[in-house]
Short mmCIF file of C-alpha atoms in Angstrom, two decimals:
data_model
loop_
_atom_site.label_atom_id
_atom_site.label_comp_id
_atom_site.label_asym_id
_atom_site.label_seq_id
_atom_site.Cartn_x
_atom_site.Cartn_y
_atom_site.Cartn_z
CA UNK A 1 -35.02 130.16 42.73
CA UNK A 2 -32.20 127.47 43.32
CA UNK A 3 -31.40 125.29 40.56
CA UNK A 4 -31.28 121.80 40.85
CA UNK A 5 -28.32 119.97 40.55
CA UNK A 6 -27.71 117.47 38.73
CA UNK A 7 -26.90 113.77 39.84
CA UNK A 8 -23.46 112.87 38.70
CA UNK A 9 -23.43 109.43 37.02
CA UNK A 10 -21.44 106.68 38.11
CA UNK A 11 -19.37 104.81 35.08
CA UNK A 12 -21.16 101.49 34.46
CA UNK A 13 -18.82 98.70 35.22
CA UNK A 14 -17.49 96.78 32.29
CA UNK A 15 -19.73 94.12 31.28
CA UNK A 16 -18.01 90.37 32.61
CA UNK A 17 -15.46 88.80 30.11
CA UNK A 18 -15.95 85.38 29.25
CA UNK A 19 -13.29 82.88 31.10
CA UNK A 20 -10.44 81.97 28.60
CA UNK A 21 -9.35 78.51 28.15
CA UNK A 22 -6.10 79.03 30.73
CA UNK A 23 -8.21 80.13 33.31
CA UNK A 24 -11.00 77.69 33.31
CA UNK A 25 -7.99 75.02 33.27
CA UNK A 26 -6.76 76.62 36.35
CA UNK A 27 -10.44 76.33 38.15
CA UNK A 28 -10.53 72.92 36.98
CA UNK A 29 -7.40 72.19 38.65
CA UNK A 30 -7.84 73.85 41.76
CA UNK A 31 -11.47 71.69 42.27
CA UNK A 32 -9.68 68.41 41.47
CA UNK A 33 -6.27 69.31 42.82
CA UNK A 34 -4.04 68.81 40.16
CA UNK A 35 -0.76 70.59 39.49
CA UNK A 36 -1.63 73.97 37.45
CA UNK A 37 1.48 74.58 34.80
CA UNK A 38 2.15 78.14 34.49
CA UNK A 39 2.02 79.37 38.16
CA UNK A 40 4.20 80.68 40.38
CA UNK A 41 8.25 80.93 39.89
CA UNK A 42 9.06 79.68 36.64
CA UNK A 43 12.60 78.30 37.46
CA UNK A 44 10.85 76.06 39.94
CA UNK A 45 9.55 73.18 38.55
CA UNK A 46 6.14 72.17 39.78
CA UNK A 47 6.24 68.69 39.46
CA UNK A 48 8.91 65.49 39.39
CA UNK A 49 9.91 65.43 35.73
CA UNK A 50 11.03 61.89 34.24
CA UNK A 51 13.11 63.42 31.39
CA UNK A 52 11.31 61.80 28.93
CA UNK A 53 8.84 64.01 26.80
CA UNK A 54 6.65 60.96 26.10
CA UNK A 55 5.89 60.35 29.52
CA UNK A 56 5.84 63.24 30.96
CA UNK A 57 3.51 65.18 28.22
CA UNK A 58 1.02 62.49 28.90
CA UNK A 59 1.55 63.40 32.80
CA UNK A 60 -1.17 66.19 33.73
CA UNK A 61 0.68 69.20 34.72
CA UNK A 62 3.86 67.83 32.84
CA UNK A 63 5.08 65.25 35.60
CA UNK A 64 4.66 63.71 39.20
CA UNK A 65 2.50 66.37 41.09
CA UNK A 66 4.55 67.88 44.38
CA UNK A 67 1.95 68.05 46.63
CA UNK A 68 0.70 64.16 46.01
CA UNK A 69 0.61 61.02 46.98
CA UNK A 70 2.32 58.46 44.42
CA UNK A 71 2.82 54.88 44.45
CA UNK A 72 5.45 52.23 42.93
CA UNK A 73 5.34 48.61 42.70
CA UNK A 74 7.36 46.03 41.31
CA UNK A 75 6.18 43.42 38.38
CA UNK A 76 7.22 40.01 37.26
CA UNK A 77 10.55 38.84 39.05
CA UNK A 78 11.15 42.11 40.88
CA UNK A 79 7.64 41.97 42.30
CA UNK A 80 8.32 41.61 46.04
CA UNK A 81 11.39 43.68 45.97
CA UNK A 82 10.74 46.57 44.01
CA UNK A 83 14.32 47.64 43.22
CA UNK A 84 13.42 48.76 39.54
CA UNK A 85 10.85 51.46 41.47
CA UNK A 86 13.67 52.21 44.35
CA UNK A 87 16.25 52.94 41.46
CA UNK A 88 13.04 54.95 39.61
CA UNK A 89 12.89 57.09 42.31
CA UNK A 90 16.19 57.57 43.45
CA UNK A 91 16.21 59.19 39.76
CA UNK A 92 13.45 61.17 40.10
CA UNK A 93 14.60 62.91 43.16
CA UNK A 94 17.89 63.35 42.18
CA UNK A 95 16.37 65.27 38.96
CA UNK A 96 14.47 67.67 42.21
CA UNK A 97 17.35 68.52 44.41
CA UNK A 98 19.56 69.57 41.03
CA UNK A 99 16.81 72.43 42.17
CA UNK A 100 16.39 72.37 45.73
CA UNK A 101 20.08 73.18 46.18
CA UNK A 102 19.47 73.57 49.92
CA UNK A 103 16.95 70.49 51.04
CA UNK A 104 16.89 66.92 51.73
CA UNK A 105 15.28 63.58 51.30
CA UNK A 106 13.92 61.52 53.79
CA UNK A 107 13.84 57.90 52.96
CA UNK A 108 11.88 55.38 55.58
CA UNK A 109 12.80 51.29 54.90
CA UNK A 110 12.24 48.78 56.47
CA UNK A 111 15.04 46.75 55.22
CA UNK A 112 18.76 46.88 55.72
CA UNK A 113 19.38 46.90 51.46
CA UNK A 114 19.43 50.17 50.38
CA UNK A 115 23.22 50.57 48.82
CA UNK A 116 24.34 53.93 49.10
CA UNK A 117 26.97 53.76 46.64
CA UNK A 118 25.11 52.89 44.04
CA UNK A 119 22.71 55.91 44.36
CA UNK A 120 25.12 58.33 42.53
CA UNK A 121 24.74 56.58 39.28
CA UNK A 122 21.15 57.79 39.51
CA UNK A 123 21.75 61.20 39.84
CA UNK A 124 20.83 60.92 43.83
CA UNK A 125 24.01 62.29 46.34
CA UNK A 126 23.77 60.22 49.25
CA UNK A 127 24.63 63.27 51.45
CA UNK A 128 21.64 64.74 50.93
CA UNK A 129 19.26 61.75 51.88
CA UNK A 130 17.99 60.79 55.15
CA UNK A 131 17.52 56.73 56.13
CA UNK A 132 14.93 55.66 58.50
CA UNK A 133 15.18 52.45 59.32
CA UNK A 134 11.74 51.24 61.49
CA UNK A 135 10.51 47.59 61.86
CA UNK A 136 6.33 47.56 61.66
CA UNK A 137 4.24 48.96 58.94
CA UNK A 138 2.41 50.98 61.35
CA UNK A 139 5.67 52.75 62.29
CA UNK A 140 7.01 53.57 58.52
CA UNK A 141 3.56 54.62 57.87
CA UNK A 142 3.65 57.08 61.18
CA UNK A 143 6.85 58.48 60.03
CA UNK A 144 5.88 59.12 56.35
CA UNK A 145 2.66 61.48 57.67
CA UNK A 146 5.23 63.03 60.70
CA UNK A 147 7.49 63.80 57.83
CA UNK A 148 5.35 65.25 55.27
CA UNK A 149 4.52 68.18 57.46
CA UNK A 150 8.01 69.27 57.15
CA UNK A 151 7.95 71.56 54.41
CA UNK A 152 11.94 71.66 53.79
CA UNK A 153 12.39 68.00 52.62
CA UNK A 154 12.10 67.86 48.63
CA UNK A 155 10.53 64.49 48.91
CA UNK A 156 9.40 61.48 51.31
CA UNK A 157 9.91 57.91 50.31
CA UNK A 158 8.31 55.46 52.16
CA UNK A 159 8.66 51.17 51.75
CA UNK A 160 5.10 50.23 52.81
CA UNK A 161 3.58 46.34 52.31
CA UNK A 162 -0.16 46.78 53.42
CA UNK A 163 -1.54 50.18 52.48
CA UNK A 164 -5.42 50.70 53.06
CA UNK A 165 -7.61 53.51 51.64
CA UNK A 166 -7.65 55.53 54.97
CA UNK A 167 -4.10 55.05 55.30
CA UNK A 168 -3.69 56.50 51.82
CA UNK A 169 -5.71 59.48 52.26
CA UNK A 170 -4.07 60.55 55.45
CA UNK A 171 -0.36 60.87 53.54
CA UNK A 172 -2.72 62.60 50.90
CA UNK A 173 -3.89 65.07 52.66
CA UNK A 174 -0.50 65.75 54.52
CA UNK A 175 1.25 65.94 50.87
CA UNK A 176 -1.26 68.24 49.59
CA UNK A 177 -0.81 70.45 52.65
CA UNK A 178 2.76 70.74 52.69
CA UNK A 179 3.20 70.52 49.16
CA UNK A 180 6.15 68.09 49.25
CA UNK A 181 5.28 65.16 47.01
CA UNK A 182 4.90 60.77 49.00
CA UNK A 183 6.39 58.67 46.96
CA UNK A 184 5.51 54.84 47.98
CA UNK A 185 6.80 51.92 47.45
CA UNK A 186 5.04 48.57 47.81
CA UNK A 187 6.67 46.05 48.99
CA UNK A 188 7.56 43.39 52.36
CA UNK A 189 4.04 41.92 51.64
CA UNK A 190 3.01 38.26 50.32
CA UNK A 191 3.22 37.83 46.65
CA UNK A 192 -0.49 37.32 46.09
CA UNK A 193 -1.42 40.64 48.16
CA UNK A 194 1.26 42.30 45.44
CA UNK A 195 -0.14 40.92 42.46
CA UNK A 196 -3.79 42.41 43.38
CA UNK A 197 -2.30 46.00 43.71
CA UNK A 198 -4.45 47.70 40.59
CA UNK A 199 -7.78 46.11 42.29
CA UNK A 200 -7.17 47.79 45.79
CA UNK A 201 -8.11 51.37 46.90
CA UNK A 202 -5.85 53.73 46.71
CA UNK A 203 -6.05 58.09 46.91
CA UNK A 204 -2.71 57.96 45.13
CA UNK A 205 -2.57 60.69 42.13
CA UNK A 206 -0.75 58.17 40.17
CA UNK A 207 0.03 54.44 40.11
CA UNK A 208 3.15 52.50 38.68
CA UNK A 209 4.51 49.41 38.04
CA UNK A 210 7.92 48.92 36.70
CA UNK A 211 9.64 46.09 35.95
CA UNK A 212 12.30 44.49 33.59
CA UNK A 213 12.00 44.07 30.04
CA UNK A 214 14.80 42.38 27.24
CA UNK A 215 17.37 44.52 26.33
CA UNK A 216 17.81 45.33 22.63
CA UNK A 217 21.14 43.09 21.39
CA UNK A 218 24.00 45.27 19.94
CA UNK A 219 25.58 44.36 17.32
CA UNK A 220 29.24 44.35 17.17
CA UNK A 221 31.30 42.58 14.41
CA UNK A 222 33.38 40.35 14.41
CA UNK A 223 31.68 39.42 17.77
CA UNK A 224 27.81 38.06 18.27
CA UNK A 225 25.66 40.54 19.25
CA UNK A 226 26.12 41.60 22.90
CA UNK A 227 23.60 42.76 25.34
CA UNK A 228 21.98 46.12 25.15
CA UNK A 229 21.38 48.50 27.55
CA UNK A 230 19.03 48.07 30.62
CA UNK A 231 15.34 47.74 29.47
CA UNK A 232 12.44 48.69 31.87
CA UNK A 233 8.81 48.44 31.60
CA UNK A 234 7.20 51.27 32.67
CA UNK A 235 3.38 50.89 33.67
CA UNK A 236 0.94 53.76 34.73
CA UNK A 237 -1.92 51.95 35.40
CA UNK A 238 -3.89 54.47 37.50
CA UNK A 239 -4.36 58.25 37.10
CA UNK A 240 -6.27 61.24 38.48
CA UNK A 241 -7.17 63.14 35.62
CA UNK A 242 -5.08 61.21 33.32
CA UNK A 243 -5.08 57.87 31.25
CA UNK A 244 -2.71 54.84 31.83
CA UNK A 245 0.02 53.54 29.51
CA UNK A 246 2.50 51.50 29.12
CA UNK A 247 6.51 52.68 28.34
CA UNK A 248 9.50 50.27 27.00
CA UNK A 249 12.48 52.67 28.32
CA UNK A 250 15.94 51.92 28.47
CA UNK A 251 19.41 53.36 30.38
CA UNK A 252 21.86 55.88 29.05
CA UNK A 253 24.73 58.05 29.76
CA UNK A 254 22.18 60.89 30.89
CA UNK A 255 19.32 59.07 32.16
CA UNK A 256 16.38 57.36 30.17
CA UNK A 257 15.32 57.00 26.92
CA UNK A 258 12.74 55.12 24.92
CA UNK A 259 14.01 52.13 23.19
CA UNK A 260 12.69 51.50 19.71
CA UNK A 261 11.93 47.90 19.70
CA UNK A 262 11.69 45.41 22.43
CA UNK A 263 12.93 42.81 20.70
CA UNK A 264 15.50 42.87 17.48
CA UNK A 265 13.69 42.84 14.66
CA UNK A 266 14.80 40.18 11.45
CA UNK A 267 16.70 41.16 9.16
CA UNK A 268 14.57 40.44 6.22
CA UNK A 269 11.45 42.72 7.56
CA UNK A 270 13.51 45.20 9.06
CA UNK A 271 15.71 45.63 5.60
CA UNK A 272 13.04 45.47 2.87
CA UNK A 273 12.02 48.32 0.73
CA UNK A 274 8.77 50.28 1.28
CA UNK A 275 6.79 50.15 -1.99
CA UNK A 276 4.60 52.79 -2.66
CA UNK A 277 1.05 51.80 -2.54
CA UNK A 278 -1.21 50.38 -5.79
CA UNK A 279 -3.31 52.89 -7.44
CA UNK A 280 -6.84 51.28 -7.18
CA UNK A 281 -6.82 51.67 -10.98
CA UNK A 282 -4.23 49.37 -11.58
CA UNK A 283 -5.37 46.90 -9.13
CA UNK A 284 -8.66 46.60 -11.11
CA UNK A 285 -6.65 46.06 -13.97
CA UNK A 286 -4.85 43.63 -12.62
CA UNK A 287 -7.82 41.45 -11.23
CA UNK A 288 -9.60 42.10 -15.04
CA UNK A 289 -6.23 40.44 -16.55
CA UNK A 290 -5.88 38.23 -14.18
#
């Protein structure tokens, strides 16, 4: 009589975990394409940092996504030539290649005015950048896409005027494949096409304006107060995942920082004493006296 064997059992497989907060971020981000904080090296940042915690915190993915398209105009007097954004970037990118010690940046203009020496004072060593100088906005545009596929360049600047949505989601689309972040400035165009920037189309991650604000006076005795450092106004008035807001920064030995009040404040509100407030008890006793 042969005995029957019995059927080994397989181990059940462990019942599914629910998805933790980190990892449905990281789903989230992959679907919409934003920059995921906490992957891959660590020492390599994953986006263009600003330096300043207020900005970038409010930044998804703590800064200027890599693989993105991102775009800069000018405001008030510096609307048609954009120099506030230029020196902006220049900034920016100079923070990047303190990382990338072995890459470069290429830079397409359209104009004869970018001034070389004046790009170490923002952090950006003119060795290390590449100027394209083309004539037709079809042309800058045709280099910035050629460009992007070139996966060893830290960043791609690019002085556009007229920028349509098709336009914009072809340097996109090559950012987000090679991973090396568009950074556009608008400018070369007629002053009313400029001023209706934030109602045209645009697959940029992010949109900016920055432009001059007054500097906080200094006060220095026995002299009048004396000028202040630099004031910008920094504007993000359009962002993927994000919300805008506005930024009063101003220069300092090491970069940016946000400047406390716009304008000086009198001396008789900024001096007074802060009472504590009135117990609602003895404000009823006041009124009943009164």
């Amino acid at each position: 009589m042969t005995q029957a064997r019995a059927t080994p059992q397989l181990p059940s497989a462990p019942a599914p975990q629910p998805m933790g907060l980190a990892a449905l971020r990281r789903q989230i981000a992959l679907l919409e394409k934003l920059p995921q904080a906490g992957m891959g090296d660590p020492a390599r940042p994953r986006a263009l940092s600003w330096g300043l915690g207020a900005i970038d915190l409010h930044l998804p993915g703590g800064g200027l996504a890599l693989g993105a398209l991102h775009e800069f105009a000018g405001e008030g007097v510096d609307l048609e030539e954009a120099s506030l954004a230029a020196a902006a970037l220049a900034r920016l990118i100079g923070r990047r290649l303190r990382h990338d010690l072995n890459s470069s940046v290429l830079w397409v203009g359209r104009q004869r005015d970018l001034y070389a020496r004046a790009l170490p004072q923002a952090g950006l060593d003119p060795d290390r950048l590449l100027h394209l100088e083309v004539r037709r906005n079809a042309d800058a545009l045709w280099a910035l896409e050629e460009a992007l596929r070139c996966r060893s360049l830290s960043a791609v600047v690019g002085e556009v005027a007229a920028l349509d949505l098709t336009q914009s989601r072809r340097l996109q689309l090559a950012a987000e494949k090679s991973g090396v972040p568009a950074l556009i400035i608008r400018r070369g165009g007629r002053a009313a096409e400029l001023r209706a920037l934030a109602h045209q189309p645009s697959a940029a991650l992010t949109r900016w304006r920055i432009g001059p604000a007054p500097s906080v006076g200094v006060a220095a005795p026995p002299h009048p107060i004396l000028p202040g450092p630099p004031c910008w106004r920094v504007e993000l008035w359009r962002c993927r995942g994000g919300r805008p807001a506005t930024w009063l920064i101003e220069e300092h030995e090491d970069g940016w920082r946000e400047a406390a009040f716009p304008q000086p404040v009198p001396a008789p509100l900024a001096d007074r004493l802060l009472a504590p407030p009135e117990h609602p008890a003895d404000i009823r006793q006041k009124r009943a006296s009164g």
